[in-house]
Coordinates of C-alpha atoms in Angstrom, one line a residue:
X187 CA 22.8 -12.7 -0.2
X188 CA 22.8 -9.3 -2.1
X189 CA 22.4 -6.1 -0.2
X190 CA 20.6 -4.9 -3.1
X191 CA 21.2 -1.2 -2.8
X192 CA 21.1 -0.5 -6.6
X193 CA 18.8 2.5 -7.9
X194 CA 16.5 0.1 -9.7
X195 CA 16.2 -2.4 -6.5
X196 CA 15.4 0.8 -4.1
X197 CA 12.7 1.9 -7.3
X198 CA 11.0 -1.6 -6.8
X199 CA 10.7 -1.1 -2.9
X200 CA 9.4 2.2 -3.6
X201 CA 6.6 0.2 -5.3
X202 CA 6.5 -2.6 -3.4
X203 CA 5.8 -0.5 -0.4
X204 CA 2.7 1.5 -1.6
X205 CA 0.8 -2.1 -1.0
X206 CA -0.9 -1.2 2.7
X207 CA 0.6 -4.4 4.3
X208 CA 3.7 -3.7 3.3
X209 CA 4.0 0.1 3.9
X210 CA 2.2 -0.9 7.6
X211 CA 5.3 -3.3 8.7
X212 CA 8.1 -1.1 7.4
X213 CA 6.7 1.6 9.2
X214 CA 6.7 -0.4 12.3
X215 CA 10.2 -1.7 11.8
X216 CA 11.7 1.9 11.3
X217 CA 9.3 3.3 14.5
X218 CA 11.2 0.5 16.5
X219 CA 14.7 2.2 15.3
X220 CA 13.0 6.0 15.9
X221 CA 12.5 5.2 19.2
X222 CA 16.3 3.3 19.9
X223 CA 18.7 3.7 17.1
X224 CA 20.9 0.7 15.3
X225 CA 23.7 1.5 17.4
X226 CA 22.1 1.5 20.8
X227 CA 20.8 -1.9 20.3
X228 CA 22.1 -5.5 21.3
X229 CA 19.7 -6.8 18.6
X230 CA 18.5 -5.3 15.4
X231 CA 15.0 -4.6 15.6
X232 CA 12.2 -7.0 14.8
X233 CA 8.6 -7.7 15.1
X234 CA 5.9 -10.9 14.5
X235 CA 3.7 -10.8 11.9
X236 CA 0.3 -11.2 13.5
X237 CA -2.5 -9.6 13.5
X238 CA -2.3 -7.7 17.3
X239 CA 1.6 -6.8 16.1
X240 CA 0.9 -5.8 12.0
X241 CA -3.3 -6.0 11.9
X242 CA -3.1 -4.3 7.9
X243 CA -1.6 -7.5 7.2
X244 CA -4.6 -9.1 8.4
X245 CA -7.1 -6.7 7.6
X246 CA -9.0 -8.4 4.2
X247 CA -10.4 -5.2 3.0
X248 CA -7.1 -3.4 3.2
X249 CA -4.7 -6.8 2.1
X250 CA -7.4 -9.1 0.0
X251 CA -4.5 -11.6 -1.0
X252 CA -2.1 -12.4 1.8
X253 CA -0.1 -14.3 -0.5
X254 CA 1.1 -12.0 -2.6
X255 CA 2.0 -9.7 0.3
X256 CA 3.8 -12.5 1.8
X257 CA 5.8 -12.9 -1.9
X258 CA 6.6 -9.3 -1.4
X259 CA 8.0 -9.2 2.0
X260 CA 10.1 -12.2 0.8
X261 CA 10.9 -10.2 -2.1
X262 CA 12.5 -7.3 0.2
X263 CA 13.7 -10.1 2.2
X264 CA 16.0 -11.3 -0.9
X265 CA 17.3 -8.4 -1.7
X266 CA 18.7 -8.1 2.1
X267 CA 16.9 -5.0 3.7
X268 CA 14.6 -7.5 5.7
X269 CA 15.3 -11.1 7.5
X270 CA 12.2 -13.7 7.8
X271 CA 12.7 -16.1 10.5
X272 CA 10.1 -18.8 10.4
X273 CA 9.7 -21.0 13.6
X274 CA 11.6 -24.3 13.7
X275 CA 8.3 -26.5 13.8
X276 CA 5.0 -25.5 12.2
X277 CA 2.5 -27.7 10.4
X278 CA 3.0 -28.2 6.8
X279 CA 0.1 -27.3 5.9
X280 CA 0.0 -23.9 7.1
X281 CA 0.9 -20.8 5.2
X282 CA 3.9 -19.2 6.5
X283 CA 2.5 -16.2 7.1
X284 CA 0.2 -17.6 9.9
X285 CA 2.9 -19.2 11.7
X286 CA 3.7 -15.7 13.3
X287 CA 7.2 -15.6 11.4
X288 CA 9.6 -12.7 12.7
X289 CA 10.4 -9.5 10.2
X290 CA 14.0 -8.8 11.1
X291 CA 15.2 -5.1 10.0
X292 CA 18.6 -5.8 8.9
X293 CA 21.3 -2.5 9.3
X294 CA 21.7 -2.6 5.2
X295 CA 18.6 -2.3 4.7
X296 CA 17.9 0.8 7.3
X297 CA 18.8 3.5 5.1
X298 CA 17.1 2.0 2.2
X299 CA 13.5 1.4 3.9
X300 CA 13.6 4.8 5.0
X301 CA 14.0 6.1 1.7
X302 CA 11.4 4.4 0.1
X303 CA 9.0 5.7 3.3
X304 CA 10.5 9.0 3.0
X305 CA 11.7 9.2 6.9
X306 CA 14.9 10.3 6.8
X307 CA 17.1 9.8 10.0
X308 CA 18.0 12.8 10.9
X309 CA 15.1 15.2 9.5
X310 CA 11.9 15.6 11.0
X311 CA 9.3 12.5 10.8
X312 CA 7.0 12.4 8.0
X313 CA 3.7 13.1 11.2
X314 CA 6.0 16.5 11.8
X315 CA 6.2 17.4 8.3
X316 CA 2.4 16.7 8.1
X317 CA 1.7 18.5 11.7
X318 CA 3.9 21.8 9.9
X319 CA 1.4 21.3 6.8
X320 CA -1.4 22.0 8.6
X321 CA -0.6 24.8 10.3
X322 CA -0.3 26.9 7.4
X323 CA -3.6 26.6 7.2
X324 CA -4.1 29.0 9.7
X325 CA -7.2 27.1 11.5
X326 CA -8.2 26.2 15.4
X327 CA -6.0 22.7 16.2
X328 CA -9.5 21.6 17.7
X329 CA -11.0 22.0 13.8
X330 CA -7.6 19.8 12.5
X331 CA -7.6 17.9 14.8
X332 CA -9.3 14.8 12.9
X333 CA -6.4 15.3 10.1
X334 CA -3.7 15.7 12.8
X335 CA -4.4 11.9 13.9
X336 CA -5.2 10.6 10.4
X337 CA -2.6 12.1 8.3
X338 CA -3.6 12.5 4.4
X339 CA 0.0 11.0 2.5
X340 CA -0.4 10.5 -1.5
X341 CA 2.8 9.2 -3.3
X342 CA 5.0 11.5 -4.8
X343 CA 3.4 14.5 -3.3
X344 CA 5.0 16.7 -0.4
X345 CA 2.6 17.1 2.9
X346 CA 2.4 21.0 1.9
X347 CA 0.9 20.0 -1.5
X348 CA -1.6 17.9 -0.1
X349 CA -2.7 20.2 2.9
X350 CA -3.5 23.4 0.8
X351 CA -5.2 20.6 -1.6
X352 CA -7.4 19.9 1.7
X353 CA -8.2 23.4 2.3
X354 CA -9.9 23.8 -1.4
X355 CA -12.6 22.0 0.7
X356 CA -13.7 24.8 2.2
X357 CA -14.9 26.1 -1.4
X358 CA -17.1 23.0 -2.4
X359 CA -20.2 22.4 -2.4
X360 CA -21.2 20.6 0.4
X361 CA -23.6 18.4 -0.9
X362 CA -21.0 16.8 -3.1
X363 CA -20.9 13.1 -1.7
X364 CA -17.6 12.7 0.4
X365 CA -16.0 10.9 -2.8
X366 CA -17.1 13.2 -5.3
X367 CA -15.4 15.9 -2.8
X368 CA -12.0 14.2 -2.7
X369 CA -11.8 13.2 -6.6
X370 CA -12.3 16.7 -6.9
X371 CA -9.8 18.2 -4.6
X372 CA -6.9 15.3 -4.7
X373 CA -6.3 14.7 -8.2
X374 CA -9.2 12.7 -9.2
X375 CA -8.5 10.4 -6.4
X376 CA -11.8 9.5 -4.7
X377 CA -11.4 7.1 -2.0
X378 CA -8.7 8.9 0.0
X379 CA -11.0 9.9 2.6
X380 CA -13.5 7.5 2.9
X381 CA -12.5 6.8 6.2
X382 CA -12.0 10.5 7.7
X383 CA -15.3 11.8 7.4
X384 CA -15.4 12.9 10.5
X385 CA -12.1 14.6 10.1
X386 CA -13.6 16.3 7.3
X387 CA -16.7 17.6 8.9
X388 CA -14.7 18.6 11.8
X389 CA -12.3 20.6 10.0
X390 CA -15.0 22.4 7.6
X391 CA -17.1 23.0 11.5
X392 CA -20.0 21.3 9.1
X393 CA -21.7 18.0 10.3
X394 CA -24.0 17.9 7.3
X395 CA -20.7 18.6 4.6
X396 CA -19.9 16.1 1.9
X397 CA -22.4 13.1 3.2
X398 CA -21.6 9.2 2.4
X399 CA -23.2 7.9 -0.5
X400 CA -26.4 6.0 0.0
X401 CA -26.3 2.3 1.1
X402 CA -27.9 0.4 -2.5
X403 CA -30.5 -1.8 -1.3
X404 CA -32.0 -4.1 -3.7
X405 CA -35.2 -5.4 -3.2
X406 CA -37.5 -8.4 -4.5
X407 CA -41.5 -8.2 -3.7
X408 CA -43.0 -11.2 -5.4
X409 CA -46.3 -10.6 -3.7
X410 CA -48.8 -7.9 -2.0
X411 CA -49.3 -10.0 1.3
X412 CA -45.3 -10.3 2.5
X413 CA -44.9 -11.1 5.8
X414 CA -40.7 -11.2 6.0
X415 CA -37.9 -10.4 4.6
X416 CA -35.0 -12.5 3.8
X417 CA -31.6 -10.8 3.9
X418 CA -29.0 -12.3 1.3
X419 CA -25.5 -12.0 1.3
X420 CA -24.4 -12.9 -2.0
X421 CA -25.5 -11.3 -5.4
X422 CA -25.7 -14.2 -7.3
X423 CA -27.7 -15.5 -5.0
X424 CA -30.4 -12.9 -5.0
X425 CA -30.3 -13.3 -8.6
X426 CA -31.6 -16.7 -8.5
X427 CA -33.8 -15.8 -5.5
X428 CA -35.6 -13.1 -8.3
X429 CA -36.2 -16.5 -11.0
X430 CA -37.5 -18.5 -8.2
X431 CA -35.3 -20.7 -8.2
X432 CA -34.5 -20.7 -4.1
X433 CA -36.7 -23.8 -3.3
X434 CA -37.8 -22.9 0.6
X435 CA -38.5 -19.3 -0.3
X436 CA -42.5 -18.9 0.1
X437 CA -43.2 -16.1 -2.7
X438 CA -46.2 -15.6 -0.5
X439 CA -44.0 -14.8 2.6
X440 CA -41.1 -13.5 1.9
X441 CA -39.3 -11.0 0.0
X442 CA -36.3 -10.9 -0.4
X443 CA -33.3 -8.2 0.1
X444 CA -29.5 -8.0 -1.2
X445 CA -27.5 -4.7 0.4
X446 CA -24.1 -3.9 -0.9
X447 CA -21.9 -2.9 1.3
X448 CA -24.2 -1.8 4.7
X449 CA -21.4 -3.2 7.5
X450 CA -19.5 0.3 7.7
X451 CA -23.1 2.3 7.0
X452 CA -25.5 0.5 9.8
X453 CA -26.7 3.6 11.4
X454 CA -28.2 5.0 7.9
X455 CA -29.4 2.0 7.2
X456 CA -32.9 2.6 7.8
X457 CA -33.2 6.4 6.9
X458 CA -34.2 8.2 3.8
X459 CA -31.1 9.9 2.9
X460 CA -28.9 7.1 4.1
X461 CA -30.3 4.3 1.7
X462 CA -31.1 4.2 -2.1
X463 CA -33.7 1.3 -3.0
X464 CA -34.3 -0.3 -5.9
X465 CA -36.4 -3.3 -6.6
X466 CA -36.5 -5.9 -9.3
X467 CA -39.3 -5.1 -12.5
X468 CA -41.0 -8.4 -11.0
X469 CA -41.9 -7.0 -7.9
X470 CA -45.7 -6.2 -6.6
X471 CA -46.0 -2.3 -6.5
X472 CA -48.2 -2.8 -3.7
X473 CA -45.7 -5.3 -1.5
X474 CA -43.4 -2.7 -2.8
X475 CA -45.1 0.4 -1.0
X476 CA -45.7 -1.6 1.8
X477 CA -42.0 -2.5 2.2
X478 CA -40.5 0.8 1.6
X479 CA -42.9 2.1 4.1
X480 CA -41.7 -0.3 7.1
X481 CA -38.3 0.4 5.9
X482 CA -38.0 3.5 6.3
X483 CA -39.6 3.6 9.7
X484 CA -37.4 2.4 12.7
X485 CA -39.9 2.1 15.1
X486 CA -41.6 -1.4 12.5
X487 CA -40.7 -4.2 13.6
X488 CA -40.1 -6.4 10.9
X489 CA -39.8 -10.1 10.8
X490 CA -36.3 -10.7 9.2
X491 CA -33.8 -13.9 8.4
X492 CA -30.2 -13.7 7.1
X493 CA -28.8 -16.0 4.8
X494 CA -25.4 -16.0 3.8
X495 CA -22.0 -18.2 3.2
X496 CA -21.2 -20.9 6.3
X497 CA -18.3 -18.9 7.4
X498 CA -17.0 -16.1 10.2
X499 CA -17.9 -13.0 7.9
X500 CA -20.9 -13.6 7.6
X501 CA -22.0 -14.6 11.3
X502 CA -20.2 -10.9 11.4
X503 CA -22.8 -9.7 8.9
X504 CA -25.5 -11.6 11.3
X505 CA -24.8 -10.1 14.4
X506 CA -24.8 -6.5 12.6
X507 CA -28.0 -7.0 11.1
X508 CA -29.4 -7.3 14.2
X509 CA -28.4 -4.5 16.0
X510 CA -30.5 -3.0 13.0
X511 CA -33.5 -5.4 12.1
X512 CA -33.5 -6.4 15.9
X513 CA -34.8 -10.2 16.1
X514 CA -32.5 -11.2 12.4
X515 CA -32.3 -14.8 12.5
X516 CA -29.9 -17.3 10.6
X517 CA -32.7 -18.8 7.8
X518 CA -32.3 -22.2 8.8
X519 CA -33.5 -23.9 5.3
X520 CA -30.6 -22.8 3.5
X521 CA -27.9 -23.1 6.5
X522 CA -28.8 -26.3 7.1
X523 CA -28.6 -27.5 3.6
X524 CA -25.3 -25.6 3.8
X525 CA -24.5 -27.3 6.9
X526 CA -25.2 -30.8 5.7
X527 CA -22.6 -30.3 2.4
X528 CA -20.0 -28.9 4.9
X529 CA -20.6 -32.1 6.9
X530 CA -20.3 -34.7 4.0
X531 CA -16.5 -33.3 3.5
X532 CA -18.5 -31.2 0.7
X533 CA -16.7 -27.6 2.0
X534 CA -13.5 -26.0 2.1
X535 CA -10.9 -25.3 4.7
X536 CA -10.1 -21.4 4.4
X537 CA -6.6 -21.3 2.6
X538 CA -8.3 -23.0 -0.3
X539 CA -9.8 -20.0 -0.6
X540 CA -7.9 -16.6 -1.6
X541 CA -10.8 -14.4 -0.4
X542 CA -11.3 -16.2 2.8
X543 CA -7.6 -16.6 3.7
X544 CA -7.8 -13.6 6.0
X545 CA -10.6 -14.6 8.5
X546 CA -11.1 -15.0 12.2
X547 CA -12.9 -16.7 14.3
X548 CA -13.5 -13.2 16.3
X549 CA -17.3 -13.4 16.6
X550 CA -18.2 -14.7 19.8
X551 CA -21.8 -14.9 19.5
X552 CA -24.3 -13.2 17.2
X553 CA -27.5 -13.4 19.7
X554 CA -29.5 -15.6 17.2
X555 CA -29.7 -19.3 19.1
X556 CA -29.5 -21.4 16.0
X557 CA -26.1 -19.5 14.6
X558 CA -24.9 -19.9 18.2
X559 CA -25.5 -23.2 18.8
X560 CA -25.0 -24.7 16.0
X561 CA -23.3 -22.9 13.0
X562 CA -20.6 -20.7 15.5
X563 CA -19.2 -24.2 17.1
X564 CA -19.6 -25.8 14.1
X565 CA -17.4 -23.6 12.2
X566 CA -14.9 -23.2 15.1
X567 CA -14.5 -26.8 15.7
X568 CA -14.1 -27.7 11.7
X569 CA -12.7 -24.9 10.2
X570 CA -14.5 -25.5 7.3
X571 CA -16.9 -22.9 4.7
X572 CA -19.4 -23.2 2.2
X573 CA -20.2 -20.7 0.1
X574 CA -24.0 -19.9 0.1
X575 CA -24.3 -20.4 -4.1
X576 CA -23.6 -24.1 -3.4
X577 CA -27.5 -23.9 -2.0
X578 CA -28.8 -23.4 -5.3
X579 CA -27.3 -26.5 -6.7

């Protein structure tokens, strides 16, 4: 097998590991030499790929397509840096990846991997580069300390670049939305800190600073005299639900709701500045005014349902919902039609499908009794989805 140390072979790794999955378990591999070098070891150093052990790997809104990951850790893996032991006996119709294979770092490819990562061996880490960053900024370690445990890294730029970058913050204004804040600061880059808001506001000693864009809700009111609402997963779904063309939906009784993207936003959900609504041109202005009203007031108890695909995610999406809408309930017309097609051998097992590849069975229980008792065992003891469009047809 080629060692693979040519310049244009270490430029491919260099690429291969800005993927999340793949920076994630070369990172882990050279931590495990950090912490007892090469030459102090019996064994080279190794780890399983599972989602305890390497969870980016696993994580489906950081790694949507496990297969291609997988095709680049064989990729390194060819080229020598890496080993991947499979284990002797696994079914054949499971994905290698999900057998727990072993990542072996191999000595030749030491050297190389830390390039690529920029962590040299004998120079400080990449976290004490970062740490030294910081400092210049001359500011309380209580206000950095947010940053200090999520450090900022952008390819090709050093940790000093990207910290006095961080301190143009101070100079915005801060009722920029948090990614019109960083596009502005980090070379038009606008998700990089999506997920260190708090970090942010701790640093700027400003809770209010650069707030999280709205949640979008999208609303259907078909009628003055409501008395529900029906939470939809899917988009294309709603669609239909706004022609009429969901057969159990009462027009009379129910209006209907699609949210995109509430699961990391469930605290705003239901306040003014945390939620942007819009509603179809078909919708009754009164039912309208009558929703937005109970909406936006926590203390209305609403009578909801959520319908969404017959998988994991969604009983997820379920059990959130109704630590918001207390009293959410699976809508049983459409899971049971959903239930029925899964049942006739009419679904799919999840590596036939890219996007739900990724997902566990981690939801114990949602608190609605018909998801517990029927869909939850259901989908553990088959294993098998259905999409919520296949309703419709």
């Amino acid at each position: 097998m080629s060692a693979g140390h040519d310049d244009e072979s270490r430029g491919q790794l260099k690429l291969w590991a800005g993927e999340p999955a793949i920076a994630d378990v070369l990172h882990r591999l050279i931590d495990l030499v950090d912490r007892q070098p090469m030459a102090q070891r019996e064994r080279p150093p190794q780890l399983r790929l599972k989602v305890d052990k390497t969870p980016v790997f696993f994580d489906t809104s950081k790694t949507p397509d496990r297969e291609f990951a997988w095709s680049l850790l064989e990729a390194i893996a060819g080229q020598g840096w890496i080993e991947l032991r499979l284990p002797k006996r696994r079914p054949a119709n499971m994905a290698p990846f999900d057998a727990e294979p072993r990542i072996v770092l191999t000595p030749a490819g030491e050297f190389v991997i830390r390039k690529a990562l920029g962590r040299p061996v004998n120079g400080k880490s990449e976290r004490d580069l970062w740490r030294e960053a910081l400092g210049r900024l001359r500011l309380p370690e209580e206000r950095l300390s947010g940053f200090l445990r999520q450090p900022v890294k952008v390819a090709g730029r050093s940790a000093v670049n990207v910290s006095e970058r961080l301190a143009l913050l101070m100079d915005l204004d801060r009722s920029l939305y948090l990614r019109e804040a960083s596009a502005t600061v980090f070379w038009g880059i606008s998700k990089l800190l999506d997920t260190r808001r708090e970090a942010v506001t701790h640093l700027l000693d400003d809770p209010e600073a650069f707030p999280e864009k709205p949640v979008l809700i999208n609303v259907h009111v078909p009628g003055p005299a409501w008395e529900g609402l029906l939470f939809i997963e899917n988009e294309t779904t709603y669609h239909s639900a706004v022609r009429g063309r969901l057969p159990d939906v009462d027009p009379d009784r129910l209006a209907v709701v699609w949210i995109s993207g509430f699961m990391g936003a469930a605290k705003r959900l239901r306040s003014a500045e945390g939620v942007s609504m819009h509603a179809s041109l078909a919708s009754d202005p009164r039912g309208l005014e009558r929703l937005a009203r109970a909406w936006m007031d926590p203390a209305c108890q609403l009578q909801t349902w959520f319908f969404g695909d017959l998988d994991f995610a969604a009983m997820d999406i379920l059990r959130a919902l109704r630590e918001i809408f207390v009293g959410t309930r699976a809508w049983e017309p459409g899971y049971r039609v959903l239930l029925d097609r899964a049942r006739r051998g009419e679904g799919h097992a999840a590596d036939e499908d890219v996007h739900k590849g990724g997902q566990q069975a981690g939801v114990s229980e949602t608190g609605c009794p018909f998801a517990d008792t029927q869909l939850l065992p259901f989908l553990r003891r088959s294993g098998c989805f259905v999409d919520q469009e296949a309703y419709v047809a």
